[in-house]
Amino acid sequence: MPSLFLLMLETFNWQISPVTSYTWLMTYLQIAAINYYTLSGDFQEVARHREHNMLIVMPLNVYKNSSSNPS
C-alpha cells in the first residue's frame, strides 16, 4: 500500500478489515440486478434504477477503531 494511504489510516485511527466472500457476493448481486433490467429491455426500470448505479457498495471495509468494532 502506498505510504500516504497508510499514514492517513493511522492518522484517523482506522483499520482495514479483510474482504469476505459475503461482501463479494453482495457486490455481484448488485451488479447482476442492474444488468438484469438492462438486458431484459425494460427501459422504464433501467431509467428508474439508473440513479442507483452510484450506490453500489464496493468490497472495501474501512472502519474507525472503537470498542464496538472488531480489532
mmCIF file of N, CA and C in Angstrom:
data_model
loop_
_atom_site.group_PDB
_atom_site.id
_atom_site.type_symbol
_atom_site.label_atom_id
_atom_site.label_comp_id
_atom_site.label_asym_id
_atom_site.label_seq_id
_atom_site.Cartn_x
_atom_site.Cartn_y
_atom_site.Cartn_z
ATOM 1 N N MET A 1 0.846 -1.182 0.000
ATOM 2 C CA MET A 1 0.000 0.000 0.000
ATOM 3 C C MET A 1 0.886 1.238 0.000
ATOM 4 N N PRO A 2 0.427 2.245 -0.664
ATOM 5 C CA PRO A 2 1.204 3.490 -0.641
ATOM 6 C C PRO A 2 1.338 4.020 0.788
ATOM 7 N N SER A 3 2.488 4.554 1.089
ATOM 8 C CA SER A 3 2.751 5.027 2.449
ATOM 9 C C SER A 3 1.820 6.163 2.858
ATOM 10 N N LEU A 4 1.395 6.988 1.908
ATOM 11 C CA LEU A 4 0.479 8.082 2.236
ATOM 12 C C LEU A 4 -0.866 7.537 2.709
ATOM 13 N N PHE A 5 -1.334 6.473 2.064
ATOM 14 C CA PHE A 5 -2.596 5.857 2.465
ATOM 15 C C PHE A 5 -2.478 5.271 3.873
ATOM 16 N N LEU A 6 -1.369 4.603 4.157
ATOM 17 C CA LEU A 6 -1.166 4.046 5.494
ATOM 18 C C LEU A 6 -1.075 5.146 6.544
ATOM 19 N N LEU A 7 -0.429 6.248 6.197
ATOM 20 C CA LEU A 7 -0.339 7.381 7.112
ATOM 21 C C LEU A 7 -1.726 7.943 7.403
ATOM 22 N N MET A 8 -2.564 8.043 6.380
ATOM 23 C CA MET A 8 -3.928 8.537 6.571
ATOM 24 C C MET A 8 -4.715 7.601 7.495
ATOM 25 N N LEU A 9 -4.580 6.289 7.299
ATOM 26 C CA LEU A 9 -5.278 5.333 8.159
ATOM 27 C C LEU A 9 -4.845 5.481 9.610
ATOM 28 N N GLU A 10 -3.543 5.629 9.827
ATOM 29 C CA GLU A 10 -3.037 5.801 11.186
ATOM 30 C C GLU A 10 -3.516 7.116 11.794
ATOM 31 N N THR A 11 -3.523 8.177 11.005
ATOM 32 C CA THR A 11 -3.932 9.490 11.495
ATOM 33 C C THR A 11 -5.388 9.488 11.948
ATOM 34 N N PHE A 12 -6.261 8.860 11.158
ATOM 35 C CA PHE A 12 -7.680 8.812 11.504
ATOM 36 C C PHE A 12 -8.024 7.644 12.424
ATOM 37 N N ASN A 13 -7.012 6.868 12.805
ATOM 38 C CA ASN A 13 -7.204 5.721 13.681
ATOM 39 C C ASN A 13 -8.179 4.717 13.063
ATOM 40 N N TRP A 14 -8.006 4.431 11.775
ATOM 41 C CA TRP A 14 -8.848 3.484 11.046
ATOM 42 C C TRP A 14 -8.100 2.178 10.859
ATOM 43 N N GLN A 15 -8.867 1.127 10.550
ATOM 44 C CA GLN A 15 -8.285 -0.161 10.194
ATOM 45 C C GLN A 15 -8.967 -0.656 8.934
ATOM 46 N N ILE A 16 -8.287 -1.540 8.215
ATOM 47 C CA ILE A 16 -8.882 -2.185 7.050
ATOM 48 C C ILE A 16 -9.162 -3.622 7.442
ATOM 49 N N SER A 17 -10.382 -4.050 7.229
ATOM 50 C CA SER A 17 -10.711 -5.444 7.506
ATOM 51 C C SER A 17 -10.708 -6.220 6.194
ATOM 52 N N PRO A 18 -10.451 -7.511 6.246
ATOM 53 C CA PRO A 18 -10.400 -8.291 5.005
ATOM 54 C C PRO A 18 -11.765 -8.361 4.325
ATOM 55 N N VAL A 19 -11.742 -8.414 3.019
ATOM 56 C CA VAL A 19 -12.972 -8.536 2.240
ATOM 57 C C VAL A 19 -13.398 -9.997 2.290
ATOM 58 N N THR A 20 -14.646 -10.231 2.642
ATOM 59 C CA THR A 20 -15.139 -11.598 2.787
ATOM 60 C C THR A 20 -15.863 -12.048 1.523
ATOM 61 N N SER A 21 -16.113 -13.334 1.440
ATOM 62 C CA SER A 21 -16.863 -13.863 0.297
ATOM 63 C C SER A 21 -18.284 -13.310 0.287
ATOM 64 N N TYR A 22 -18.851 -13.052 1.460
ATOM 65 C CA TYR A 22 -20.188 -12.466 1.546
ATOM 66 C C TYR A 22 -20.202 -11.075 0.904
ATOM 67 N N THR A 23 -19.175 -10.280 1.154
ATOM 68 C CA THR A 23 -19.099 -8.942 0.570
ATOM 69 C C THR A 23 -19.008 -9.019 -0.946
ATOM 70 N N TRP A 24 -18.185 -9.945 -1.465
ATOM 71 C CA TRP A 24 -18.084 -10.118 -2.914
ATOM 72 C C TRP A 24 -19.419 -10.572 -3.494
ATOM 73 N N LEU A 25 -20.122 -11.466 -2.801
ATOM 74 C CA LEU A 25 -21.422 -11.936 -3.278
ATOM 75 C C LEU A 25 -22.416 -10.785 -3.351
ATOM 76 N N MET A 26 -22.457 -9.933 -2.338
ATOM 77 C CA MET A 26 -23.386 -8.799 -2.342
ATOM 78 C C MET A 26 -23.055 -7.824 -3.474
ATOM 79 N N THR A 27 -21.777 -7.601 -3.741
ATOM 80 C CA THR A 27 -21.378 -6.741 -4.854
ATOM 81 C C THR A 27 -21.823 -7.345 -6.175
ATOM 82 N N TYR A 28 -21.596 -8.641 -6.348
ATOM 83 C CA TYR A 28 -22.006 -9.337 -7.573
ATOM 84 C C TYR A 28 -23.518 -9.243 -7.774
ATOM 85 N N LEU A 29 -24.290 -9.453 -6.718
ATOM 86 C CA LEU A 29 -25.750 -9.406 -6.839
ATOM 87 C C LEU A 29 -26.245 -8.010 -7.207
ATOM 88 N N GLN A 30 -25.597 -6.980 -6.689
ATOM 89 C CA GLN A 30 -25.987 -5.617 -7.051
ATOM 90 C C GLN A 30 -25.758 -5.364 -8.538
ATOM 91 N N ILE A 31 -24.599 -5.780 -9.038
ATOM 92 C CA ILE A 31 -24.289 -5.587 -10.455
ATOM 93 C C ILE A 31 -25.199 -6.441 -11.322
ATOM 94 N N ALA A 32 -25.474 -7.672 -10.888
ATOM 95 C CA ALA A 32 -26.356 -8.565 -11.645
ATOM 96 C C ALA A 32 -27.765 -7.986 -11.747
ATOM 97 N N ALA A 33 -28.264 -7.368 -10.688
ATOM 98 C CA ALA A 33 -29.603 -6.775 -10.718
ATOM 99 C C ALA A 33 -29.658 -5.619 -11.707
ATOM 100 N N ILE A 34 -28.623 -4.806 -11.744
ATOM 101 C CA ILE A 34 -28.582 -3.693 -12.698
ATOM 102 C C ILE A 34 -28.553 -4.233 -14.123
ATOM 103 N N ASN A 35 -27.714 -5.247 -14.354
ATOM 104 C CA ASN A 35 -27.611 -5.833 -15.692
ATOM 105 C C ASN A 35 -28.891 -6.539 -16.110
ATOM 106 N N TYR A 36 -29.622 -7.126 -15.173
ATOM 107 C CA TYR A 36 -30.862 -7.837 -15.488
ATOM 108 C C TYR A 36 -31.864 -6.898 -16.155
ATOM 109 N N TYR A 37 -32.053 -5.723 -15.578
ATOM 110 C CA TYR A 37 -33.012 -4.773 -16.147
ATOM 111 C C TYR A 37 -32.541 -4.261 -17.502
ATOM 112 N N THR A 38 -31.241 -4.085 -17.655
ATOM 113 C CA THR A 38 -30.704 -3.615 -18.928
ATOM 114 C C THR A 38 -30.906 -4.659 -20.018
ATOM 115 N N LEU A 39 -30.604 -5.920 -19.725
ATOM 116 C CA LEU A 39 -30.716 -6.988 -20.715
ATOM 117 C C LEU A 39 -32.156 -7.384 -21.006
ATOM 118 N N SER A 40 -33.055 -7.172 -20.043
ATOM 119 C CA SER A 40 -34.451 -7.560 -20.247
ATOM 120 C C SER A 40 -35.181 -6.594 -21.173
ATOM 121 N N GLY A 41 -34.616 -5.420 -21.408
ATOM 122 C CA GLY A 41 -35.232 -4.449 -22.300
ATOM 123 C C GLY A 41 -36.315 -3.617 -21.633
ATOM 124 N N ASP A 42 -36.428 -3.728 -20.321
ATOM 125 C CA ASP A 42 -37.420 -2.942 -19.586
ATOM 126 C C ASP A 42 -36.806 -1.569 -19.305
ATOM 127 N N PHE A 43 -36.938 -0.676 -20.293
ATOM 128 C CA PHE A 43 -36.224 0.596 -20.223
ATOM 129 C C PHE A 43 -36.780 1.535 -19.157
ATOM 130 N N GLN A 44 -38.040 1.356 -18.764
ATOM 131 C CA GLN A 44 -38.562 2.159 -17.653
ATOM 132 C C GLN A 44 -37.857 1.777 -16.354
ATOM 133 N N GLU A 45 -37.648 0.477 -16.163
ATOM 134 C CA GLU A 45 -36.929 0.031 -14.969
ATOM 135 C C GLU A 45 -35.462 0.452 -15.024
ATOM 136 N N VAL A 46 -34.880 0.413 -16.213
ATOM 137 C CA VAL A 46 -33.488 0.849 -16.367
ATOM 138 C C VAL A 46 -33.367 2.310 -15.961
ATOM 139 N N ALA A 47 -34.279 3.142 -16.444
ATOM 140 C CA ALA A 47 -34.244 4.569 -16.104
ATOM 141 C C ALA A 47 -34.463 4.776 -14.608
ATOM 142 N N ARG A 48 -35.370 3.986 -14.037
ATOM 143 C CA ARG A 48 -35.666 4.121 -12.606
ATOM 144 C C ARG A 48 -34.467 3.707 -11.750
ATOM 145 N N HIS A 49 -33.729 2.702 -12.189
ATOM 146 C CA HIS A 49 -32.599 2.209 -11.408
ATOM 147 C C HIS A 49 -31.278 2.893 -11.758
ATOM 148 N N ARG A 50 -31.263 3.669 -12.832
ATOM 149 C CA ARG A 50 -30.013 4.315 -13.250
ATOM 150 C C ARG A 50 -29.466 5.230 -12.156
ATOM 151 N N GLU A 51 -30.338 5.922 -11.459
ATOM 152 C CA GLU A 51 -29.874 6.828 -10.406
ATOM 153 C C GLU A 51 -29.231 6.066 -9.249
ATOM 154 N N HIS A 52 -29.545 4.788 -9.113
ATOM 155 C CA HIS A 52 -28.980 3.996 -8.022
ATOM 156 C C HIS A 52 -27.662 3.333 -8.392
ATOM 157 N N ASN A 53 -27.230 3.468 -9.636
ATOM 158 C CA ASN A 53 -25.968 2.848 -10.046
ATOM 159 C C ASN A 53 -24.788 3.374 -9.243
ATOM 160 N N MET A 54 -24.891 4.572 -8.743
ATOM 161 C CA MET A 54 -23.789 5.140 -7.972
ATOM 162 C C MET A 54 -23.812 4.662 -6.525
ATOM 163 N N LEU A 55 -24.824 3.889 -6.145
ATOM 164 C CA LEU A 55 -24.958 3.451 -4.764
ATOM 165 C C LEU A 55 -24.461 2.028 -4.539
ATOM 166 N N ILE A 56 -23.706 1.482 -5.482
ATOM 167 C CA ILE A 56 -23.192 0.129 -5.325
ATOM 168 C C ILE A 56 -22.162 0.113 -4.196
ATOM 169 N N VAL A 57 -22.321 -0.826 -3.303
ATOM 170 C CA VAL A 57 -21.376 -0.975 -2.205
ATOM 171 C C VAL A 57 -20.177 -1.760 -2.713
ATOM 172 N N MET A 58 -19.022 -1.158 -2.665
ATOM 173 C CA MET A 58 -17.816 -1.827 -3.150
ATOM 174 C C MET A 58 -17.170 -2.612 -2.012
ATOM 175 N N PRO A 59 -16.481 -3.687 -2.343
ATOM 176 C CA PRO A 59 -15.931 -4.561 -1.303
ATOM 177 C C PRO A 59 -14.631 -4.053 -0.689
ATOM 178 N N LEU A 60 -14.719 -2.985 0.056
ATOM 179 C CA LEU A 60 -13.585 -2.500 0.833
ATOM 180 C C LEU A 60 -14.130 -2.093 2.186
ATOM 181 N N ASN A 61 -13.666 -2.731 3.200
ATOM 182 C CA ASN A 61 -14.175 -2.461 4.538
ATOM 183 C C ASN A 61 -13.151 -1.643 5.305
ATOM 184 N N VAL A 62 -13.454 -0.382 5.509
ATOM 185 C CA VAL A 62 -12.616 0.503 6.300
ATOM 186 C C VAL A 62 -13.495 1.024 7.421
ATOM 187 N N TYR A 63 -13.042 0.903 8.635
ATOM 188 C CA TYR A 63 -13.848 1.383 9.744
ATOM 189 C C TYR A 63 -12.957 2.058 10.769
ATOM 190 N N LYS A 64 -13.572 2.918 11.551
ATOM 191 C CA LYS A 64 -12.850 3.629 12.598
ATOM 192 C C LYS A 64 -12.773 2.728 13.816
ATOM 193 N N ASN A 65 -11.621 2.726 14.460
ATOM 194 C CA ASN A 65 -11.444 1.906 15.658
ATOM 195 C C ASN A 65 -12.364 2.384 16.764
ATOM 196 N N SER A 66 -13.015 1.463 17.411
ATOM 197 C CA SER A 66 -13.801 1.757 18.603
ATOM 198 C C SER A 66 -13.997 0.446 19.339
ATOM 199 N N SER A 67 -14.550 0.520 20.516
ATOM 200 C CA SER A 67 -14.747 -0.701 21.298
ATOM 201 C C SER A 67 -15.807 -1.606 20.685
ATOM 202 N N SER A 68 -16.698 -1.069 19.833
ATOM 203 C CA SER A 68 -17.752 -1.884 19.230
ATOM 204 C C SER A 68 -17.301 -2.592 17.962
ATOM 205 N N ASN A 69 -16.173 -2.191 17.367
ATOM 206 C CA ASN A 69 -15.670 -2.822 16.144
ATOM 207 C C ASN A 69 -14.645 -3.887 16.488
ATOM 208 N N PRO A 70 -14.551 -4.926 15.644
ATOM 209 C CA PRO A 70 -13.525 -5.941 15.897
ATOM 210 C C PRO A 70 -12.129 -5.364 15.702
ATOM 211 N N SER A 71 -11.176 -5.890 16.390
ATOM 212 C CA SER A 71 -9.813 -5.363 16.248
ATOM 213 C C SER A 71 -8.963 -6.235 15.373
#
